[in-house]
């Protein structure tokens, strides 16, 4: 039994070391943008003001102009704003 336990522990140590040795990180590598890529663009997103009111049931209601509501059974009703962004062809990350 002791022999099997010793072999199992040695096996785990060897396999754990192989996982660490298999992952290498290049020094100075830039991930997410190919060399010569343009500077990142920023976008400003604005939301309409959120107002709160107390319902007859004693619950707090959040209202947001132009928002839909997300309703899941057993969870609170939450305002939801969906915006779509069209990205140019070839964009990464």
Tab-separated table of N, CA and C in Angstrom:
chain	number	residue	atom	x	y	z
A	1	UNK	N	0.821	-1.190	0.000
A	1	UNK	CA	0.000	0.000	0.000
A	1	UNK	C	0.867	1.256	0.000
A	2	UNK	N	1.952	1.242	0.809
A	2	UNK	CA	2.840	2.397	0.868
A	2	UNK	C	3.527	2.617	-0.473
A	3	UNK	N	3.843	1.508	-1.169
A	3	UNK	CA	4.516	1.604	-2.456
A	3	UNK	C	3.599	2.260	-3.491
A	4	UNK	N	2.336	1.897	-3.488
A	4	UNK	CA	1.369	2.472	-4.429
A	4	UNK	C	1.170	3.954	-4.136
A	5	UNK	N	1.106	4.315	-2.863
A	5	UNK	CA	0.930	5.711	-2.477
A	5	UNK	C	2.140	6.539	-2.907
A	6	UNK	N	3.353	6.010	-2.736
A	6	UNK	CA	4.566	6.724	-3.136
A	6	UNK	C	4.609	6.913	-4.651
A	7	UNK	N	4.216	5.907	-5.406
A	7	UNK	CA	4.188	6.008	-6.870
A	7	UNK	C	3.149	7.032	-7.302
A	8	UNK	N	1.998	7.053	-6.664
A	8	UNK	CA	0.940	8.006	-7.014
A	8	UNK	C	1.390	9.441	-6.743
A	9	UNK	N	2.051	9.680	-5.621
A	9	UNK	CA	2.527	11.028	-5.298
A	9	UNK	C	3.602	11.465	-6.286
A	10	UNK	N	4.522	10.568	-6.628
A	10	UNK	CA	5.561	10.901	-7.607
A	10	UNK	C	4.934	11.196	-8.967
A	11	UNK	N	3.941	10.426	-9.344
A	11	UNK	CA	3.234	10.618	-10.614
A	11	UNK	C	2.569	11.998	-10.654
A	12	UNK	N	1.910	12.396	-9.579
A	12	UNK	CA	1.262	13.704	-9.519
A	12	UNK	C	2.279	14.841	-9.593
A	13	UNK	N	3.410	14.693	-8.925
A	13	UNK	CA	4.437	15.732	-8.964
A	13	UNK	C	5.022	15.889	-10.363
A	14	UNK	N	5.258	14.782	-11.048
A	14	UNK	CA	5.816	14.842	-12.401
A	14	UNK	C	4.822	15.483	-13.355
A	15	UNK	N	3.563	15.085	-13.287
A	15	UNK	CA	2.557	15.662	-14.184
A	15	UNK	C	2.316	17.136	-13.885
A	16	UNK	N	2.362	17.532	-12.641
A	16	UNK	CA	2.201	18.939	-12.294
A	16	UNK	C	3.341	19.785	-12.831
A	17	UNK	N	4.542	19.265	-12.798
A	17	UNK	CA	5.692	19.978	-13.340
A	17	UNK	C	5.643	20.093	-14.848
A	18	UNK	N	5.094	19.088	-15.523
A	18	UNK	CA	4.980	19.152	-16.979
A	18	UNK	C	4.026	20.250	-17.409
A	19	UNK	N	2.961	20.450	-16.679
A	19	UNK	CA	2.008	21.507	-17.022
A	19	UNK	C	2.626	22.884	-16.898
A	20	UNK	N	3.466	23.086	-15.897
A	20	UNK	CA	4.115	24.382	-15.719
A	20	UNK	C	5.190	24.607	-16.771
A	21	UNK	N	5.869	23.552	-17.195
A	21	UNK	CA	6.931	23.688	-18.188
A	21	UNK	C	6.368	23.871	-19.592
A	22	UNK	N	5.147	23.418	-19.841
A	22	UNK	CA	4.563	23.495	-21.177
A	22	UNK	C	4.104	24.902	-21.526
A	23	UNK	N	3.873	25.751	-20.541
A	23	UNK	CA	3.397	27.109	-20.790
A	23	UNK	C	4.580	28.061	-20.717
A	24	UNK	N	4.857	28.730	-21.836
A	24	UNK	CA	5.935	29.713	-21.857
A	24	UNK	C	5.366	31.052	-22.285
A	25	UNK	N	5.919	32.114	-21.759
A	25	UNK	CA	5.476	33.462	-22.088
A	25	UNK	C	6.642	34.187	-22.735
A	26	UNK	N	6.396	34.768	-23.906
A	26	UNK	CA	7.446	35.505	-24.593
A	26	UNK	C	7.618	36.875	-23.936
A	27	UNK	N	8.845	37.264	-23.726
A	27	UNK	CA	9.123	38.568	-23.148
A	27	UNK	C	8.888	39.644	-24.198
A	28	UNK	N	8.185	40.685	-23.842
A	28	UNK	CA	7.952	41.798	-24.758
A	28	UNK	C	6.874	41.532	-25.791
A	29	UNK	N	6.146	40.447	-25.673
A	29	UNK	CA	5.099	40.144	-26.651
A	29	UNK	C	3.902	41.046	-26.413
A	30	UNK	N	3.297	41.510	-27.494
A	30	UNK	CA	2.106	42.353	-27.399
A	30	UNK	C	0.919	41.518	-27.845
A	31	UNK	N	0.047	41.220	-26.929
A	31	UNK	CA	-1.122	40.422	-27.243
A	31	UNK	C	-2.296	41.327	-27.546
A	32	UNK	N	-3.122	40.924	-28.493
A	32	UNK	CA	-4.351	41.646	-28.781
A	32	UNK	C	-4.258	42.608	-29.938
A	33	UNK	N	-3.065	43.043	-30.335
A	33	UNK	CA	-2.966	43.936	-31.482
A	33	UNK	C	-1.752	43.548	-32.308
A	34	UNK	N	-1.946	43.321	-33.600
A	34	UNK	CA	-0.807	42.985	-34.447
A	34	UNK	C	0.123	44.182	-34.584
A	35	UNK	N	1.362	43.926	-34.936
A	35	UNK	CA	2.317	45.027	-35.059
A	35	UNK	C	1.875	45.967	-36.169
A	36	UNK	N	2.012	47.243	-35.937
A	36	UNK	CA	1.614	48.235	-36.925
A	36	UNK	C	0.131	48.549	-36.897
A	37	UNK	N	-0.589	48.074	-35.900
A	37	UNK	CA	-2.031	48.329	-35.828
A	37	UNK	C	-2.283	49.764	-35.382
A	38	UNK	N	-3.435	50.260	-35.738
A	38	UNK	CA	-3.816	51.619	-35.352
A	38	UNK	C	-4.055	51.682	-33.849
A	39	UNK	N	-4.029	52.883	-33.324
A	39	UNK	CA	-4.277	53.087	-31.903
A	39	UNK	C	-5.700	52.653	-31.565
A	40	UNK	N	-5.926	52.159	-30.359
A	40	UNK	CA	-7.283	51.732	-29.996
A	40	UNK	C	-8.261	52.899	-30.009
A	41	UNK	N	-9.486	52.596	-30.404
A	41	UNK	CA	-10.537	53.614	-30.443
A	41	UNK	C	-11.362	53.520	-29.173
A	42	UNK	N	-11.899	54.633	-28.772
A	42	UNK	CA	-12.756	54.641	-27.594
A	42	UNK	C	-14.158	55.056	-28.007
A	43	UNK	N	-15.120	54.634	-27.238
A	43	UNK	CA	-16.513	54.988	-27.499
A	43	UNK	C	-17.129	55.506	-26.213
A	44	UNK	N	-17.914	56.549	-26.338
A	44	UNK	CA	-18.623	57.098	-25.185
A	44	UNK	C	-20.054	56.579	-25.217
A	45	UNK	N	-20.484	55.995	-24.136
A	45	UNK	CA	-21.834	55.447	-24.032
A	45	UNK	C	-22.560	56.225	-22.953
A	46	UNK	N	-23.724	56.751	-23.296
A	46	UNK	CA	-24.493	57.499	-22.305
A	46	UNK	C	-25.834	56.812	-22.079
A	47	UNK	N	-26.296	56.853	-20.863
A	47	UNK	CA	-27.573	56.268	-20.488
A	47	UNK	C	-28.498	57.371	-20.011
A	48	UNK	N	-29.795	57.217	-20.255
A	48	UNK	CA	-30.732	58.199	-19.721
A	48	UNK	C	-30.741	58.124	-18.195
A	49	UNK	N	-31.166	59.190	-17.547
A	49	UNK	CA	-31.167	59.174	-16.078
A	49	UNK	C	-32.121	58.112	-15.522
A	50	UNK	N	-31.727	57.542	-14.421
A	50	UNK	CA	-32.528	56.513	-13.754
A	50	UNK	C	-33.254	57.155	-12.585
A	51	UNK	N	-34.569	56.929	-12.529
A	51	UNK	CA	-35.356	57.441	-11.407
A	51	UNK	C	-35.856	56.267	-10.581
A	52	UNK	N	-36.031	56.490	-9.315
A	52	UNK	CA	-36.525	55.427	-8.442
A	52	UNK	C	-37.803	55.884	-7.758
A	53	UNK	N	-38.698	54.934	-7.557
A	53	UNK	CA	-39.964	55.216	-6.880
A	53	UNK	C	-40.339	54.004	-6.037
A	54	UNK	N	-41.077	54.250	-4.974
A	54	UNK	CA	-41.521	53.181	-4.094
A	54	UNK	C	-42.901	52.714	-4.545
A	55	UNK	N	-43.047	51.402	-4.842
A	55	UNK	CA	-44.329	50.827	-5.270
A	55	UNK	C	-45.287	50.688	-4.093
A	56	UNK	N	-46.533	50.325	-4.434
A	56	UNK	CA	-47.547	50.107	-3.392
A	56	UNK	C	-47.181	48.923	-2.508
A	57	UNK	N	-46.448	47.955	-3.087
A	57	UNK	CA	-46.082	46.751	-2.340
A	57	UNK	C	-44.868	46.959	-1.442
A	58	UNK	N	-44.284	48.154	-1.473
A	58	UNK	CA	-43.112	48.422	-0.657
A	58	UNK	C	-41.798	48.132	-1.361
A	59	UNK	N	-41.864	47.818	-2.662
A	59	UNK	CA	-40.655	47.544	-3.429
A	59	UNK	C	-40.159	48.808	-4.107
A	60	UNK	N	-38.864	48.898	-4.296
A	60	UNK	CA	-38.257	50.022	-4.995
A	60	UNK	C	-38.285	49.730	-6.490
A	61	UNK	N	-38.789	50.675	-7.284
A	61	UNK	CA	-38.895	50.495	-8.732
A	61	UNK	C	-37.924	51.454	-9.410
A	62	UNK	N	-37.091	50.931	-10.302
A	62	UNK	CA	-36.153	51.738	-11.068
A	62	UNK	C	-36.723	51.959	-12.455
A	63	UNK	N	-36.858	53.220	-12.855
A	63	UNK	CA	-37.374	53.565	-14.177
A	63	UNK	C	-36.281	54.261	-14.970
A	64	UNK	N	-36.178	53.878	-16.232
A	64	UNK	CA	-35.180	54.455	-17.122
A	64	UNK	C	-35.858	54.689	-18.467
A	65	UNK	N	-35.843	55.929	-18.933
A	65	UNK	CA	-36.524	56.271	-20.181
A	65	UNK	C	-35.876	55.519	-21.348
A	66	UNK	N	-36.703	54.862	-22.162
A	66	UNK	CA	-36.216	54.130	-23.323
A	66	UNK	C	-35.648	52.761	-23.000
A	67	UNK	N	-35.889	52.262	-21.800
A	67	UNK	CA	-35.341	50.965	-21.406
A	67	UNK	C	-36.424	49.901	-21.408
A	68	UNK	N	-36.018	48.679	-21.750
A	68	UNK	CA	-36.883	47.515	-21.583
A	68	UNK	C	-36.649	46.999	-20.167
A	69	UNK	N	-37.387	45.969	-19.808
A	69	UNK	CA	-37.201	45.399	-18.483
A	69	UNK	C	-36.867	43.931	-18.595
A	70	UNK	N	-35.940	43.498	-17.778
A	70	UNK	CA	-35.508	42.114	-17.727
A	70	UNK	C	-36.258	41.442	-16.588
A	71	UNK	N	-37.045	40.418	-16.930
A	71	UNK	CA	-37.864	39.749	-15.926
A	71	UNK	C	-37.546	38.264	-15.916
A	72	UNK	N	-37.029	37.785	-14.805
A	72	UNK	CA	-36.781	36.367	-14.580
A	72	UNK	C	-37.553	35.955	-13.336
A	73	UNK	N	-38.214	34.781	-13.357
A	73	UNK	CA	-38.988	34.341	-12.199
A	73	UNK	C	-38.125	34.246	-10.941
A	74	UNK	N	-38.622	34.811	-9.864
A	74	UNK	CA	-37.925	34.759	-8.587
A	74	UNK	C	-36.823	35.788	-8.436
A	75	UNK	N	-36.662	36.658	-9.439
A	75	UNK	CA	-35.617	37.678	-9.389
A	75	UNK	C	-36.253	39.046	-9.577
A	76	UNK	N	-35.570	40.116	-9.169
A	76	UNK	CA	-36.160	41.455	-9.301
A	76	UNK	C	-36.266	41.896	-10.761
A	77	UNK	N	-37.202	42.806	-11.015
A	77	UNK	CA	-37.399	43.403	-12.332
A	77	UNK	C	-36.333	44.480	-12.522
A	78	UNK	N	-35.504	44.341	-13.562
A	78	UNK	CA	-34.392	45.261	-13.772
A	78	UNK	C	-34.513	45.967	-15.112
A	79	UNK	N	-34.190	47.271	-15.165
A	79	UNK	CA	-34.180	47.954	-16.457
A	79	UNK	C	-33.001	47.459	-17.295
A	80	UNK	N	-33.244	47.377	-18.632
A	80	UNK	CA	-32.212	46.875	-19.532
A	80	UNK	C	-32.146	47.771	-20.754
A	81	UNK	N	-30.960	48.240	-21.082
A	81	UNK	CA	-30.735	49.046	-22.278
A	81	UNK	C	-29.832	48.236	-23.200
A	82	UNK	N	-30.277	48.015	-24.440
A	82	UNK	CA	-29.501	47.241	-25.404
A	82	UNK	C	-29.006	48.181	-26.488
A	83	UNK	N	-27.700	48.192	-26.699
A	83	UNK	CA	-27.106	48.993	-27.766
A	83	UNK	C	-26.243	48.079	-28.620
A	84	UNK	N	-26.283	48.274	-29.932
A	84	UNK	CA	-25.487	47.465	-30.852
A	84	UNK	C	-24.357	48.304	-31.423
A	85	UNK	N	-23.194	47.701	-31.512
A	85	UNK	CA	-22.034	48.358	-32.096
A	85	UNK	C	-21.594	47.556	-33.308
A	86	UNK	N	-21.401	48.215	-34.427
A	86	UNK	CA	-20.931	47.549	-35.632
A	86	UNK	C	-19.428	47.766	-35.731
A	87	UNK	N	-18.683	46.664	-35.766
A	87	UNK	CA	-17.232	46.730	-35.813
A	87	UNK	C	-16.750	46.465	-37.233
A	88	UNK	N	-15.680	47.109	-37.661
A	88	UNK	CA	-15.158	46.867	-38.999
A	88	UNK	C	-14.622	45.446	-39.145
A	89	UNK	N	-14.548	44.981	-40.384
A	89	UNK	CA	-14.074	43.630	-40.674
A	89	UNK	C	-12.625	43.467	-40.223
A	90	UNK	N	-12.325	42.343	-39.606
A	90	UNK	CA	-10.957	42.042	-39.203
A	90	UNK	C	-10.585	42.500	-37.814
A	91	UNK	N	-11.526	43.009	-37.043
A	91	UNK	CA	-11.234	43.481	-35.693
A	91	UNK	C	-10.994	42.279	-34.790
A	92	UNK	N	-9.984	42.388	-33.947
A	92	UNK	CA	-9.677	41.326	-32.981
A	92	UNK	C	-9.760	41.892	-31.580
A	93	UNK	N	-10.179	41.039	-30.644
A	93	UNK	CA	-10.273	41.406	-29.225
A	93	UNK	C	-11.074	42.660	-29.051
